[in-house]
C-alpha positions as a printed NumPy array, in Angstrom:
array([[ 77.576, 137.934,  78.125],
       [ 79.878, 135.152,  79.206],
       [ 78.382, 132.378,  77.123],
       [ 77.969, 130.079,  80.096],
       [ 81.649, 130.202,  81.071],
       [ 82.599, 130.4  ,  84.714],
       [ 84.054, 133.871,  85.155],
       [ 84.779, 133.569,  88.878],
       [ 88.213, 134.98 ,  89.548],
       [ 90.711, 132.628,  91.137],
       [ 93.654, 133.886,  93.097],
       [ 97.157, 132.436,  93.202],
       [ 98.002, 130.129,  96.053],
       [ 99.17 , 131.769,  99.267],
       [102.201, 130.366, 101.092],
       [ 99.953, 128.751, 103.707],
       [ 97.901, 127.175, 100.909],
       [101.041, 125.826,  99.309],
       [101.976, 124.184, 102.619],
       [ 98.579, 122.433, 102.739],
       [ 98.916, 121.299,  99.1  ],
       [102.423, 119.932,  99.714],
       [101.343, 118.023, 102.832],
       [ 98.227, 116.594, 101.14 ],
       [100.135, 115.947,  97.924],
       [103.026, 114.065,  99.498],
       [100.736, 111.41 , 100.949],
       [ 98.812, 111.11 ,  97.701],
       [101.969, 110.909,  95.594],
       [103.635, 108.292,  97.791],
       [100.536, 106.114,  98.013],
       [100.155, 106.04 ,  94.218],
       [103.902, 105.785,  93.557],
       [104.089, 102.523,  95.51 ],
       [102.011, 100.543,  93.046],
       [104.308, 101.222,  90.111],
       [107.452, 100.762,  92.148],
       [106.555,  97.269,  93.292],
       [105.441,  96.188,  89.815],
       [108.999,  96.689,  88.592],
       [110.42 ,  94.974,  91.676],
       [108.418,  91.741,  91.382],
       [111.156,  89.716,  89.617],
       [113.715,  90.865,  92.194],
       [111.37 ,  90.015,  95.089],
       [110.636,  86.575,  93.623],
       [114.381,  85.913,  93.485],
       [115.189,  87.338,  96.939],
       [112.399,  85.498,  98.724],
       [112.748,  82.293,  96.664],
       [109.088,  82.592,  95.829],
       [106.815,  82.308,  92.849],
       [105.477,  85.208,  90.836],
       [101.964,  84.099,  91.816],
       [102.733,  84.324,  95.534],
       [104.556,  87.628,  95.157],
       [101.734,  89.173,  93.119],
       [ 99.627,  89.053,  96.296],
       [101.702,  92.032,  97.485],
       [100.049,  94.077,  94.745],
       [ 96.6  ,  92.512,  94.86 ],
       [ 96.082,  92.78 ,  98.618],
       [ 97.524,  96.321,  98.76 ],
       [ 94.989,  97.352,  96.122],
       [ 92.125,  95.481,  97.81 ],
       [ 92.955,  97.002, 101.209],
       [ 93.079, 100.467,  99.653],
       [ 89.87 , 100.199,  97.639],
       [ 88.036,  98.276, 100.348],
       [ 88.617, 100.88 , 103.037],
       [ 88.842, 104.242, 101.254],
       [ 85.129, 105.018, 101.629],
       [ 85.214, 104.022, 105.292],
       [ 88.081, 106.423, 105.96 ],
       [ 86.323, 109.168, 104.029],
       [ 83.328, 108.783, 106.337],
       [ 85.511, 108.57 , 109.44 ],
       [ 87.356, 111.719, 108.397],
       [ 84.039, 113.546, 108.021],
       [ 83.21 , 112.557, 111.574],
       [ 86.585, 112.85 , 113.337],
       [ 88.399, 115.372, 111.171],
       [ 90.213, 115.149, 107.869],
       [ 93.543, 116.147, 109.349],
       [ 93.305, 113.546, 112.128],
       [ 92.647, 110.689, 109.692],
       [ 95.317, 112.011, 107.311],
       [ 97.987, 112.158, 110.023],
       [ 97.093, 108.674, 111.284],
       [ 97.215, 107.437, 107.692],
       [100.62 , 109.006, 107.137],
       [101.932, 107.365, 110.305],
       [100.484, 103.971, 109.343],
       [101.771, 104.28 , 105.777],
       [105.293, 105.187, 106.943],
       [105.37 , 102.489, 109.629],
       [104.11 ,  99.782, 107.272],
       [106.593, 100.944, 104.603],
       [109.409, 100.462, 107.112],
       [108.041,  97.021, 107.995],
       [107.856,  96.103, 104.296],
       [111.467,  97.152, 103.933],
       [112.618,  94.896, 106.763],
       [110.345,  91.945, 105.906],
       [112.06 ,  88.564, 106.113],
       [109.459,  86.43 , 104.354],
       [106.803,  86.608, 101.655],
       [104.086,  86.293, 104.308],
       [105.454,  89.243, 106.25 ],
       [105.761,  91.346, 103.108],
       [102.184,  90.554, 102.09 ],
       [100.824,  91.361, 105.576],
       [102.742,  94.628, 105.763],
       [101.559,  95.576, 102.271],
       [ 97.957,  95.146, 103.478],
       [ 98.691,  97.613, 106.296],
       [100.339,  99.91 , 103.775],
       [ 97.216,  99.753, 101.604],
       [ 95.053, 100.743, 104.57 ],
       [ 97.37 , 103.682, 105.273],
       [ 97.195, 104.641, 101.585],
       [ 93.391, 104.595, 101.76 ],
       [ 93.498, 106.973, 104.703],
       [ 95.747, 109.328, 102.744],
       [ 93.781, 109.175,  99.515],
       [ 90.425, 109.585, 101.265],
       [ 91.491, 112.806, 102.951],
       [ 93.931, 114.587, 100.612],
       [ 91.348, 116.487,  98.566],
       [ 89.174, 117.011, 101.647],
       [ 92.046, 118.791, 103.388],
       [ 92.264, 121.24 , 100.512],
       [ 88.525, 121.832, 100.22 ],
       [ 88.119, 122.458, 103.947],
       [ 91.254, 124.512, 104.633],
       [ 91.857, 126.556, 101.476],
       [ 89.394, 129.346, 100.646],
       [ 87.125, 128.709,  97.689],
       [ 88.717, 131.456,  95.597],
       [ 92.062, 129.584,  95.677],
       [ 90.903, 125.956,  95.562],
       [ 91.189, 125.573,  91.785],
       [ 94.978, 125.862,  91.623],
       [ 95.315, 123.79 ,  94.793],
       [ 93.172, 120.939,  93.485],
       [ 94.905, 121.166,  90.11 ],
       [ 98.272, 120.74 ,  91.786],
       [ 96.915, 117.805,  93.773],
       [ 95.65 , 116.263,  90.529],
       [ 99.112, 116.559,  88.995],
       [100.636, 114.766,  91.983],
       [ 97.969, 112.062,  91.753],
       [ 98.873, 111.5  ,  88.102],
       [102.62 , 111.556,  88.686],
       [102.625, 108.641,  91.149],
       [101.736, 105.851,  88.719],
       [103.809, 107.431,  85.938],
       [106.987, 107.843,  87.994],
       [106.664, 104.57 ,  89.941],
       [108.301, 102.245,  87.406],
       [111.164, 104.659,  86.69 ],
       [111.817, 105.352,  90.354],
       [111.543, 101.641,  91.16 ],
       [113.936, 100.671,  88.377],
       [116.435, 103.315,  89.444],
       [116.307, 102.225,  93.075],
       [116.684,  98.554,  92.177],
       [119.672,  99.258,  89.931],
       [121.473, 101.351,  92.545],
       [120.63 ,  99.948,  95.99 ],
       [118.782,  97.131,  97.725],
       [115.14 ,  96.277,  97.003],
       [114.347,  97.388, 100.548],
       [114.697, 101.017,  99.487],
       [111.585, 100.785,  97.296],
       [109.782, 100.884, 100.642],
       [112.215, 103.062, 102.579],
       [111.673, 105.834, 100.026],
       [108.354, 106.481, 101.811],
       [109.99 , 107.259, 105.145],
       [111.385, 110.772, 104.722]])
């Protein structure tokens, strides 16, 4: 008798599974890392753009609103058009908008590009777990989803440290350029 415990045997991740987890995890990690990074950078951005903290906080608020306001939409679109298609488009949009954030010349530009970045983040977050559940066999999904969960948790935790390190060593622009590789 198992006492109600799930005794289904899980298998270790195969190399191909690990590739899927890394691809899905990178987008998830970067999209969650960005929130913490910019929180630390707000005083620097206020100074650089000769702005107020209130105006600069819109970079966080609108990123979050764009992400939360579109994540369900992109989940539905990925069900219809393919999880990988939406994920790849999201990764492209996220990288492109990160580059644009990094070269922004005004608060308005930075805010607008952060909205685009939030939409790209929604595309990534809506499809990351779906990629794993549709590509990786059920017997190996547990470790894959567990690894994805770790990456999801690491983003907000590492964001402030990574942001502080970047700001102390190089230009503020690299808090966005970090998303490009």
